[in-house]
Tab-separated table of C-alpha atoms in Angstrom:
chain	number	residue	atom	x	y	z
A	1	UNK	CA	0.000	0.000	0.000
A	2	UNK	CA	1.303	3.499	-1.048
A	3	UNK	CA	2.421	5.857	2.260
A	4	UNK	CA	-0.238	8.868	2.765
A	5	UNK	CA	0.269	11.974	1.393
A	6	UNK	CA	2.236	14.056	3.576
A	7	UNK	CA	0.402	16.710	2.624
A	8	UNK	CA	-2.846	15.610	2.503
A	9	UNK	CA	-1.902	15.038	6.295
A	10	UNK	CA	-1.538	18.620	6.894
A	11	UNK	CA	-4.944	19.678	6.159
A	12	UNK	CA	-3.703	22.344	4.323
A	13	UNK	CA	-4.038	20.845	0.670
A	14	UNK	CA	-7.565	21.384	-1.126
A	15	UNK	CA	-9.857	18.222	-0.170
A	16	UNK	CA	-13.372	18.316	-0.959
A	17	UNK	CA	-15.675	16.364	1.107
A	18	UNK	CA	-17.882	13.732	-0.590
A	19	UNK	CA	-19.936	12.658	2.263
A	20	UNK	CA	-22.713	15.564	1.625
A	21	UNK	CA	-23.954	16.992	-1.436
A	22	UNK	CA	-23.063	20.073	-0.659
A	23	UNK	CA	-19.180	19.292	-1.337
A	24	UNK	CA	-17.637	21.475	0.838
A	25	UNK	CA	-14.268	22.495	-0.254
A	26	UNK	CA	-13.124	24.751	2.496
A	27	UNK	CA	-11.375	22.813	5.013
A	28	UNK	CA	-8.953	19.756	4.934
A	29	UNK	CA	-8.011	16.166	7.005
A	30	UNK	CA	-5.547	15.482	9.014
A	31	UNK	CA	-4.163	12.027	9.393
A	32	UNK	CA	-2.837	10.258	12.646
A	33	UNK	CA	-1.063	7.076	13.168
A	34	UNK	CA	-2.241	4.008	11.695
A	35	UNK	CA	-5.552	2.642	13.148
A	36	UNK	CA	-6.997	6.404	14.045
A	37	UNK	CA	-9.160	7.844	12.055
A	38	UNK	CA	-9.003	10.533	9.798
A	39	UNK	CA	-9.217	14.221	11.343
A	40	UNK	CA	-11.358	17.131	10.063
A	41	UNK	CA	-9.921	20.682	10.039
A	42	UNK	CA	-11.521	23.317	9.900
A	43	UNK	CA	-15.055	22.527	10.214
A	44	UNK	CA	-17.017	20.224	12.954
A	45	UNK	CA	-19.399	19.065	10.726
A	46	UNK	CA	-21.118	15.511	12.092
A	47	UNK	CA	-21.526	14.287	8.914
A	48	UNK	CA	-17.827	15.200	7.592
A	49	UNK	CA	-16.829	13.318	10.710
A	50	UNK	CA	-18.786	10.282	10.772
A	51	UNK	CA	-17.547	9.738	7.250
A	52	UNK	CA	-14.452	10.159	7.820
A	53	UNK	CA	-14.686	8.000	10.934
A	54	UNK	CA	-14.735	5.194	8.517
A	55	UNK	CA	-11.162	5.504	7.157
A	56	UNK	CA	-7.596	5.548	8.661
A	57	UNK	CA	-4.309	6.738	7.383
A	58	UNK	CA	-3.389	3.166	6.584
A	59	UNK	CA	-6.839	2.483	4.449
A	60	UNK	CA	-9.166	-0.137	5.053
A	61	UNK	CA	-8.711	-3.345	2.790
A	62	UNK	CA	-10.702	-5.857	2.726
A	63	UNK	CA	-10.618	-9.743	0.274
A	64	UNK	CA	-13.261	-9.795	-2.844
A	65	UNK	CA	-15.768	-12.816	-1.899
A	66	UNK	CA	-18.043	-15.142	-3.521
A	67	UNK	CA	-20.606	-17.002	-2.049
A	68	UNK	CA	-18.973	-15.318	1.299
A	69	UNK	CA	-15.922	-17.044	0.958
A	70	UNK	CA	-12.603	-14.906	0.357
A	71	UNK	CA	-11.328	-14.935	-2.932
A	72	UNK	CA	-8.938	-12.547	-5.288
A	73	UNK	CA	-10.527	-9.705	-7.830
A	74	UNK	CA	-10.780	-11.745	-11.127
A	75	UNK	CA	-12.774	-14.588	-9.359
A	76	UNK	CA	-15.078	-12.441	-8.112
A	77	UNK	CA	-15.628	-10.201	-11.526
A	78	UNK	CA	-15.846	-13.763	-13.400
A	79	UNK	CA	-18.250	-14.665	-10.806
A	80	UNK	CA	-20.530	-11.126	-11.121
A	81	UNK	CA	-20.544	-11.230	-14.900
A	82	UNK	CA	-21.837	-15.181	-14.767
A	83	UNK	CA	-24.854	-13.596	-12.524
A	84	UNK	CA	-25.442	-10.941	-14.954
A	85	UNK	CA	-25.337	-12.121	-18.386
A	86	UNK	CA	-28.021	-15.035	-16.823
A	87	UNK	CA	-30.532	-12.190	-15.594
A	88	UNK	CA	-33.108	-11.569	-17.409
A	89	UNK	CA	-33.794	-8.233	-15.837
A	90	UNK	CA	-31.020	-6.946	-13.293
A	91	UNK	CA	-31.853	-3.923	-11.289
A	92	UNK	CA	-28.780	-1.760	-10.494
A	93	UNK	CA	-29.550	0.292	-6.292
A	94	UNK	CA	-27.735	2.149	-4.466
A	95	UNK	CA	-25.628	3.706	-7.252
A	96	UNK	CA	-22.945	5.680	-4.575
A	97	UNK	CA	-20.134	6.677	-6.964
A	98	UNK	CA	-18.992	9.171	-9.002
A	99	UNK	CA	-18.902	10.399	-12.807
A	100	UNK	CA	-16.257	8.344	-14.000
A	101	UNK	CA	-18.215	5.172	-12.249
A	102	UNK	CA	-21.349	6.526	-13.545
A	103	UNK	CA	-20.293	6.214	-16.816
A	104	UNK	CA	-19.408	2.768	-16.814
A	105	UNK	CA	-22.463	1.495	-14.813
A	106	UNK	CA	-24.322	3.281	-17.946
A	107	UNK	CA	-22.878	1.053	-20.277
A	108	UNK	CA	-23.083	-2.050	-18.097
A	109	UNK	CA	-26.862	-0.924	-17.705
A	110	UNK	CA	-27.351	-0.804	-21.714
A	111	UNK	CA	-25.576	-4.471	-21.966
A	112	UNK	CA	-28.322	-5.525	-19.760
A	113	UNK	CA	-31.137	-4.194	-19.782
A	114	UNK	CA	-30.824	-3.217	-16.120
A	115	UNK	CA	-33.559	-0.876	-14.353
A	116	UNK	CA	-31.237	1.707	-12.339
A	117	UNK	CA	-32.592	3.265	-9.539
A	118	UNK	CA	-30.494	5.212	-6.732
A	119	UNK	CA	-30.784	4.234	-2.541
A	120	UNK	CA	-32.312	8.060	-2.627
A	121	UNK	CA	-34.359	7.540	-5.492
A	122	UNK	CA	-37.796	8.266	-4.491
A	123	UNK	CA	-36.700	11.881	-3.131
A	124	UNK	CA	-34.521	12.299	-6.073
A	125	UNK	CA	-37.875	11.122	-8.281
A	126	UNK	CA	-39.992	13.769	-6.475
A	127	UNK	CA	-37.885	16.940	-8.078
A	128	UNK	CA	-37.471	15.319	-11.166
A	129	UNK	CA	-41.530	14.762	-11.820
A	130	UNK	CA	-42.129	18.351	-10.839
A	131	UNK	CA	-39.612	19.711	-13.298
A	132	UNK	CA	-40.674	17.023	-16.050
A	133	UNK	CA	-44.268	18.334	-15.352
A	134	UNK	CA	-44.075	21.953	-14.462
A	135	UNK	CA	-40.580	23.117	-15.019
A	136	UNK	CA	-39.294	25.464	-12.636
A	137	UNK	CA	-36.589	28.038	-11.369
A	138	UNK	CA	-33.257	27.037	-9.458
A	139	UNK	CA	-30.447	28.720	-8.353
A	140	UNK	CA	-26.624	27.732	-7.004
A	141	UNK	CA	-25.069	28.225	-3.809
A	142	UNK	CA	-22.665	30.879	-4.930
A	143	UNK	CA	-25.862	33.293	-6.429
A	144	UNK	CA	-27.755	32.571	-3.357
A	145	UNK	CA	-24.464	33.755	-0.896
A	146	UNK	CA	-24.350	36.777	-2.735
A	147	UNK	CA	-27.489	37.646	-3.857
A	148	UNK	CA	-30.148	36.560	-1.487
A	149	UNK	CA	-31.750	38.582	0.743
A	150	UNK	CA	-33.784	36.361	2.137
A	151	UNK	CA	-33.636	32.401	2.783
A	152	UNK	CA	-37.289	30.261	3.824
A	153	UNK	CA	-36.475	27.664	5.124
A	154	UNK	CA	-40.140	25.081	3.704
A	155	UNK	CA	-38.817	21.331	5.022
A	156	UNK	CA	-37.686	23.262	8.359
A	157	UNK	CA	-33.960	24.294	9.265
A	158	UNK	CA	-31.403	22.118	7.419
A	159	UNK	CA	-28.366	21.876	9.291
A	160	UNK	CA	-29.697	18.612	11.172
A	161	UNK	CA	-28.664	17.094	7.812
A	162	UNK	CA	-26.679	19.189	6.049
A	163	UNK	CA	-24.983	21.497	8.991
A	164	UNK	CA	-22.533	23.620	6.454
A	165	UNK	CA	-25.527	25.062	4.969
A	166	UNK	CA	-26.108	27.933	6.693
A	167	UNK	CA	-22.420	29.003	6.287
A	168	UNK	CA	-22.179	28.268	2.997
A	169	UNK	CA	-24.892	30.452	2.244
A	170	UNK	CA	-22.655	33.576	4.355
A	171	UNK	CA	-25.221	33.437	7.081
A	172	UNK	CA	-23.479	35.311	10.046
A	173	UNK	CA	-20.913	37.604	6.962
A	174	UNK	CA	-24.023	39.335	5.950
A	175	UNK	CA	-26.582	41.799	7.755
A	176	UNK	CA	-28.778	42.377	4.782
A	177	UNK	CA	-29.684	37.920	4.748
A	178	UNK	CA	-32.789	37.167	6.599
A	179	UNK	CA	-33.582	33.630	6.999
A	180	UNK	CA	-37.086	32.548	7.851
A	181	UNK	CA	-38.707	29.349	8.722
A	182	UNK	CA	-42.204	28.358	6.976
A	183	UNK	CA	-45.048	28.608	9.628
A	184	UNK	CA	-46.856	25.156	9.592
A	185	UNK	CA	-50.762	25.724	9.099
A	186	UNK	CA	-52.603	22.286	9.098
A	187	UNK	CA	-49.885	20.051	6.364
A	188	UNK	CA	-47.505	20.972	4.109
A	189	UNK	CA	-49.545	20.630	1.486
A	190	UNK	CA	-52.175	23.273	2.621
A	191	UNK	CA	-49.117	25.281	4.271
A	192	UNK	CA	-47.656	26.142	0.359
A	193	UNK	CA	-50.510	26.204	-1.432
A	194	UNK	CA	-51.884	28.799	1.358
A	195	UNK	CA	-48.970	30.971	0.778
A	196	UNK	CA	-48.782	30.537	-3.144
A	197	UNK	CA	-52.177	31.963	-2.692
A	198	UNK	CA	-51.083	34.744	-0.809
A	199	UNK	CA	-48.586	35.717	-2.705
A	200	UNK	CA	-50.593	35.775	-5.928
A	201	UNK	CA	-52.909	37.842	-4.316
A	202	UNK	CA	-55.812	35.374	-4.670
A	203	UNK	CA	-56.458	35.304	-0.744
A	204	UNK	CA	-56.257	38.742	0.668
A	205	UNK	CA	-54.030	39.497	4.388
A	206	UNK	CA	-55.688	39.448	7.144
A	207	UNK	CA	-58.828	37.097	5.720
A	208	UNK	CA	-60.267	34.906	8.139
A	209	UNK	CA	-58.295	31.914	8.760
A	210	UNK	CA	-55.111	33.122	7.161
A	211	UNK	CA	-52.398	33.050	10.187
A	212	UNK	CA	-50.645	36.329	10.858
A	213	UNK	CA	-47.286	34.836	10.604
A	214	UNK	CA	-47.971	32.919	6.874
A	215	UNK	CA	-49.236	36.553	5.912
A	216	UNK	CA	-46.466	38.585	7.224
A	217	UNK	CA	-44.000	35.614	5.220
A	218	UNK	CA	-45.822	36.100	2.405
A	219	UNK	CA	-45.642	40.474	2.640
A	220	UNK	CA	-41.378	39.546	3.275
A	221	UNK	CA	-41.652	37.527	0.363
A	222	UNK	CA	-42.452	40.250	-2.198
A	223	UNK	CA	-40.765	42.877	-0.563
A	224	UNK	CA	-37.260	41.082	-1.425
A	225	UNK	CA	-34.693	41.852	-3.375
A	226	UNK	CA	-33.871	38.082	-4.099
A	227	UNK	CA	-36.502	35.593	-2.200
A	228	UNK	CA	-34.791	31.775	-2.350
A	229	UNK	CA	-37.128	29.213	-0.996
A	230	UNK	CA	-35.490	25.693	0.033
A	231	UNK	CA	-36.526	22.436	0.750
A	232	UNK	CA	-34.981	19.004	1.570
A	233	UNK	CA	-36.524	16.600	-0.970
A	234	UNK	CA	-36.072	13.668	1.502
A	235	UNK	CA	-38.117	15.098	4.180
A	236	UNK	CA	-41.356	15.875	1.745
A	237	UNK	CA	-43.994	13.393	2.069
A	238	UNK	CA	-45.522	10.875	-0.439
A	239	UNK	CA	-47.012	13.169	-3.511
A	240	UNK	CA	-44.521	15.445	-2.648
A	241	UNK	CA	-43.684	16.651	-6.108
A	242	UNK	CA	-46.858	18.472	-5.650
A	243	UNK	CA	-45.106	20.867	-2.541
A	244	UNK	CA	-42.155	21.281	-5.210
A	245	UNK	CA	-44.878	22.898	-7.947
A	246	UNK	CA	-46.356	24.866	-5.614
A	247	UNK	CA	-43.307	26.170	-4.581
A	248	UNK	CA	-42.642	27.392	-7.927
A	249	UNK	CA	-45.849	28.582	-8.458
A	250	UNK	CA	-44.958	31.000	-5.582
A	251	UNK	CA	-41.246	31.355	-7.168
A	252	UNK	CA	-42.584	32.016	-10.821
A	253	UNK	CA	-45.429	35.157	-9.107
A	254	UNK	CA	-42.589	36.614	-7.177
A	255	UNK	CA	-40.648	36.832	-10.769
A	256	UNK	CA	-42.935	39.314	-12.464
A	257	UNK	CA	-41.976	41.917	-9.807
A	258	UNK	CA	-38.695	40.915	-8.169
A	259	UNK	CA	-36.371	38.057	-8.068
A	260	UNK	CA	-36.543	34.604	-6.567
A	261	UNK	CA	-35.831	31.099	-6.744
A	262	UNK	CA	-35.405	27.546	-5.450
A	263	UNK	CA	-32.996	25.374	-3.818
A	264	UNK	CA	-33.117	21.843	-3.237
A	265	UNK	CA	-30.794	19.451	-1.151
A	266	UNK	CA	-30.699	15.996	-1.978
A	267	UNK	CA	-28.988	13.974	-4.035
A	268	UNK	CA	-26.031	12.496	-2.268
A	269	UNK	CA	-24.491	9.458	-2.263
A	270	UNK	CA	-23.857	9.895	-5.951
A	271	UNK	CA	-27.699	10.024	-6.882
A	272	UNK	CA	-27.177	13.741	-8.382
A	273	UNK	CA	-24.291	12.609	-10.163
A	274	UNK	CA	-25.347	9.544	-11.483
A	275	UNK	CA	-28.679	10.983	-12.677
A	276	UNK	CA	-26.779	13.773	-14.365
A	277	UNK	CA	-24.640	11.212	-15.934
A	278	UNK	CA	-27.552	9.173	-17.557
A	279	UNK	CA	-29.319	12.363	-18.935
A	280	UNK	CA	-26.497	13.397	-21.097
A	281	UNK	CA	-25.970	10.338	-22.231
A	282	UNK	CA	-29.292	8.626	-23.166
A	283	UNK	CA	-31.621	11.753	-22.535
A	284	UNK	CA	-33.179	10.304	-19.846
A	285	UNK	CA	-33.054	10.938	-15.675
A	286	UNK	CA	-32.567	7.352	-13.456
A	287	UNK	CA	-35.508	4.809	-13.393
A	288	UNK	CA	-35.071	4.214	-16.855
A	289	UNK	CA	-33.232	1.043	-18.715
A	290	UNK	CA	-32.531	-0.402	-22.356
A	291	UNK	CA	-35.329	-2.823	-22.638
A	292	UNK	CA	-37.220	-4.615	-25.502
A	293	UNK	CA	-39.563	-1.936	-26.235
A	294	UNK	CA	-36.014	0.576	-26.980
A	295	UNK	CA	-35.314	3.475	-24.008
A	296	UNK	CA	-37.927	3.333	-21.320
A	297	UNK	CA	-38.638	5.510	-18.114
A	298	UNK	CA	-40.955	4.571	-15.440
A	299	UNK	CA	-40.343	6.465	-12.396
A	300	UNK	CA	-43.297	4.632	-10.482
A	301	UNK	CA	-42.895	0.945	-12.051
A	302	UNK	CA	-38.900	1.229	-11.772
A	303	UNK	CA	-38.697	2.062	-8.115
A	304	UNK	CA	-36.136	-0.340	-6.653
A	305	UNK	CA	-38.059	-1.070	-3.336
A	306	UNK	CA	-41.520	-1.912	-5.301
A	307	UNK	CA	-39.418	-4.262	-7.633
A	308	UNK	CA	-37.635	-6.250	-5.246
A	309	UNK	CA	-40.691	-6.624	-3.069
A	310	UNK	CA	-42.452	-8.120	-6.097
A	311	UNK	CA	-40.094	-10.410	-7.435
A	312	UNK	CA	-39.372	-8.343	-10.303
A	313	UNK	CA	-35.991	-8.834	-10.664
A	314	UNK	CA	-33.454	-11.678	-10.793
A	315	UNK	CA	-30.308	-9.936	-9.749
A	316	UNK	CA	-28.879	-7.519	-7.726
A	317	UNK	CA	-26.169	-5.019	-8.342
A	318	UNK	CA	-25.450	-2.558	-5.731
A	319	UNK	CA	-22.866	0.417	-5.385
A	320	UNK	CA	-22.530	2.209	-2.513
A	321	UNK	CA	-18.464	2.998	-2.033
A	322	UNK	CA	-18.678	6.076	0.188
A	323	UNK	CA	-19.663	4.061	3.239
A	324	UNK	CA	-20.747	0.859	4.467
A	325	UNK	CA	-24.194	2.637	4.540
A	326	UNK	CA	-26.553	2.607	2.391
A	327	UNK	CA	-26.465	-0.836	2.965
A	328	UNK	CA	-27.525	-3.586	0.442
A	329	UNK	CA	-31.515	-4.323	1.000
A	330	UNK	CA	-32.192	-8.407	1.974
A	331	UNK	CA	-33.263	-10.008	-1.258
A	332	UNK	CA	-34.069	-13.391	-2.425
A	333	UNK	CA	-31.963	-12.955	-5.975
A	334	UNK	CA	-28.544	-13.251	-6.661
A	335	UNK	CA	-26.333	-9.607	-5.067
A	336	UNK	CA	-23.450	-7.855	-6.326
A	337	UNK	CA	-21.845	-5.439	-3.973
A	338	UNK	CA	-19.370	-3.471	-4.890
A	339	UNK	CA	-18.882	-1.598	-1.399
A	340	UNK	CA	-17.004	0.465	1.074
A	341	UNK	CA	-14.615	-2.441	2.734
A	342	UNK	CA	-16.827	-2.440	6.084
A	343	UNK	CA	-19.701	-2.777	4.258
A	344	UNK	CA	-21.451	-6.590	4.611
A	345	UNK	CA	-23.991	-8.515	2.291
A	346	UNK	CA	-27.301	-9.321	3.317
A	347	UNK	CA	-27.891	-13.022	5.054
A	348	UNK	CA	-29.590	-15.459	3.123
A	349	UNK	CA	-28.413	-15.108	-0.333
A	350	UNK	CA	-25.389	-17.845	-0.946
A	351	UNK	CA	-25.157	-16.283	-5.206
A	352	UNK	CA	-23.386	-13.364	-3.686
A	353	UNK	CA	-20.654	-11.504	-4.674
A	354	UNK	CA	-18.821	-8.842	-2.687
A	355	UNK	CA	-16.280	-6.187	-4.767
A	356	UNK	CA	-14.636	-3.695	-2.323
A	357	UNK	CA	-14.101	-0.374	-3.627
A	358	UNK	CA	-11.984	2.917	-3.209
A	359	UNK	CA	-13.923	5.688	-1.862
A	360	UNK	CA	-13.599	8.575	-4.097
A	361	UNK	CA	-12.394	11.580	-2.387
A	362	UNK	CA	-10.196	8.989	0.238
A	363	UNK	CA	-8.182	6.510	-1.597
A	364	UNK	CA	-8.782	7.935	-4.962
A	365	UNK	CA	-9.629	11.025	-7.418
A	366	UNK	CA	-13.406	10.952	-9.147
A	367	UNK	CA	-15.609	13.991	-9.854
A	368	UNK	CA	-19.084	14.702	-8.795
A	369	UNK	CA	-21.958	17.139	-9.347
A	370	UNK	CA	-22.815	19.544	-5.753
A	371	UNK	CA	-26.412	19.749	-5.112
A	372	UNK	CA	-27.537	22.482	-7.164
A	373	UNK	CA	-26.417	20.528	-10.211
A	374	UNK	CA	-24.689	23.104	-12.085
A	375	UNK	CA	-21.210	22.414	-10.450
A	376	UNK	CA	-19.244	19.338	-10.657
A	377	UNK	CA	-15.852	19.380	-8.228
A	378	UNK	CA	-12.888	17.326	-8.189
A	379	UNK	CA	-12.190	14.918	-5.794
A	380	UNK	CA	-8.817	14.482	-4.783
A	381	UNK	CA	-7.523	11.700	-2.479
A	382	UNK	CA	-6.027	11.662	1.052
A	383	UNK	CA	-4.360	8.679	0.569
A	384	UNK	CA	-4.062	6.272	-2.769
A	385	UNK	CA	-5.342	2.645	-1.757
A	386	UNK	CA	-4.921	-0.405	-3.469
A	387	UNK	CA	-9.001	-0.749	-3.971
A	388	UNK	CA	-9.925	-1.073	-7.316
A	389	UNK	CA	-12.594	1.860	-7.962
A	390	UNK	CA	-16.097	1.676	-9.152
A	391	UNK	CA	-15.415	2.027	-12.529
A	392	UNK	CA	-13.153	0.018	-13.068
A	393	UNK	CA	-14.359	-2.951	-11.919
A	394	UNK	CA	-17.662	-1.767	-13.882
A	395	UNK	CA	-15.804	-1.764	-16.758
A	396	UNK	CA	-14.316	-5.330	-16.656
A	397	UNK	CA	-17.613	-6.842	-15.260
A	398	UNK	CA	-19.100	-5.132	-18.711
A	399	UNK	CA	-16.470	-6.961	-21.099
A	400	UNK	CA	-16.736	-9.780	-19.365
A	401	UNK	CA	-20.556	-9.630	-19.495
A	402	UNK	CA	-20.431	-9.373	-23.575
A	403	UNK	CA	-17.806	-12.501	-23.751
A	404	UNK	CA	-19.943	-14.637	-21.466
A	405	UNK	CA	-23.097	-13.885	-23.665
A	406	UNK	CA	-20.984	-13.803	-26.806
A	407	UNK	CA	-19.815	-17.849	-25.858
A	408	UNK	CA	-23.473	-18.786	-25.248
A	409	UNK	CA	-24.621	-17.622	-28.455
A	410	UNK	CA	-21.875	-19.739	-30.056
């Protein structure tokens, strides 16, 4: 294994942190002896640090298995590419990688047919059916630090789960940012549409059952310079593509007079990136696959947790290299991990195949897109480990795939 970079140890090179979608690039790690864990500088995020609590100076390692015995790398991909090229319709979760594993898992996808569908795919789905149905207006993290004026908070505060937020956004730098919570009255649902209302002027101030506070938001609302409304996609409800188009309803009124716009967090784990991936290259978001009837999507029919409780599928393939969580779901048909080396495969399956990976970001370089989706950072590593990465074992399972299916046909 190749010695950590010295100055990686420092914390004074440029690391960006790939546990959160908000890639924070302003602080750096520190690395201890072997067998402690990697140090944060600069920050005390929770999330920064319980990622990072998963990796050491010295790298985790851990033996490829099949059938959950230990075996060596080209057992293993030999083993994977037997399970795929006998599915008849492999679904592809979890999906926790970067561009460059993206990429291949694309191609692997339109060898096989898979259905691909992210561990965060039904918030991720929620965002994407309001902007296939209704379009809307976003905005990035650098216009909203120096443009906003004021920040609503709709899915309540976010630094429970993404605690850089606030900072990013210059919260604290500037006196002219105001940041206001969304006053609950009755759900959600009748909370936005209430205030889209107000804001359009179809229900007047001060009308009987309008709360003060949801008509004083609505008065701050069009009184800014620069209004940017933001939501956590994972914490809306079922139908909750519904709360993103009313949110742009109230967005698209404020537009005629001033400026606003919205913001959501989500996507991490790689589901951003991997969903930006696929639409560049076939057109199409996630939930999609290569099957007989040419490109399909089917956001509701593709959703990896309604598949694999019906049986749908007859094989398993699941990424997740940032951490041994999201973990694998318990299925009946054959799983392919290719994981984080803590990571463990469900009980009960003896077709199993286990690929550890190198976390991109720790023990290798990879690219991926921040939350707002206009940005994609680089991802520079700590340390290089001796893990093969996502893509490249992607990329052999793929060839190996086509010359499995290419000797059956013979």
């Amino acid at each position: 294994m190749n010695e950590p970079d010295t100055a990686a140890q420092t914390g004074n090179a440029p690391w960006t942190c790939p546990f959160c979608p908000l890639l924070c690039d302003s602080f750096g790690i520190e690395a201890g002896p072997a067998g402690t864990p990697l140090k944060l500088v600069g920050s005390d995020c929770p999330r920064a640090r319980q990622g990072l609590s998963w990796f050491d100076a010295a790298g985790r390692t851990a033996q490829p298995q099949v059938g959950g015995r230990d075996g060596d790398l080209d057992t293993a991909i030999a083993a994977a590419a037997s399970l795929l090229a006998a599915s008849r319709q492999p679904l592809f979760g979890g999906l926790g990688t970067d561009v460059a594993g993206a990429r291949a898992l694309f191609a692997l996808a339109w060898e096989t047919g898979a259905i691909c569908d992210p561990a965060q795919g039904t918030a991720l789905m929620q965002g994407l059916r309001a902007l296939q149905d209704r379009g809307g207006f976003s905005t990035t993290l650098a216009e909203v630090r120096t443009r906003a004026d004021l920040i609503v908070c709709v899915t309540e505060e976010p630094a429970a789960h993404y605690p850089e937020f606030f900072r990013r956004c210059g919260a604290g730098e500037r006196e002219d940012l105001a940041i206001e919570t969304l006053p609950l009255h009755g759900d959600l649902f009748d909370t936005v549409s209430l205030l889209a209302a107000l804001v359009a002027g179809r229900v007047q101030a001060g009308a009987a059952r309008v709360p003060a506070g949801l008509s004083a938001l609505a008065a701050r609302l069009k009184a800014a310079r620069y209004a940017v409304l933001v939501y956590e996609s994972a914490r809306l409800p079922a139908q909750g593509a519904l709360i993103i188009e009313a949110i742009q309803r109230i967005v698209g009124t404020l537009n005629r007079s001033t400026r606003a716009a919205s913001l959501a967090l989500g996507g991490g784990d790689g589901a951003s990136t991997v969903n930006q991936v696929f639409a560049w290259l076939s057109g199409l978001p996630l939930r999609s696959r290569a099957g007989p009837l040419g490109l399909e999507h089917e956001p509701l029919c593709f959703d990896a947790g309604r598949l694999l409780a019906d049986g749908a599928v007859d094989a398993l393939l699941w990424v997740s290299s940032y951490g041994p969580e999201p973990a694998p779901p318990s299925t009946k048909a054959p799983c392919i991990v290719l994981g984080h080396p803590a990571m463990r495969l469900p009980a009960g399956s003896a077709d199993s195949v286990f690929i550890p990976v190198s976390t991109p970001g720790i023990g290798s370089a990879g690219h991926l897109f921040r939350t707002d989706g206009s940005v994609m950072l680089p991802l520079r590593p700590v340390y290089e480990d001796n893990l093969p990465s996502v893509a490249g074992v992607v990329r052999r399972l793929a060839d190996a795939v086509k010359a499995q299916k290419k000797e059956r046909v013979q």
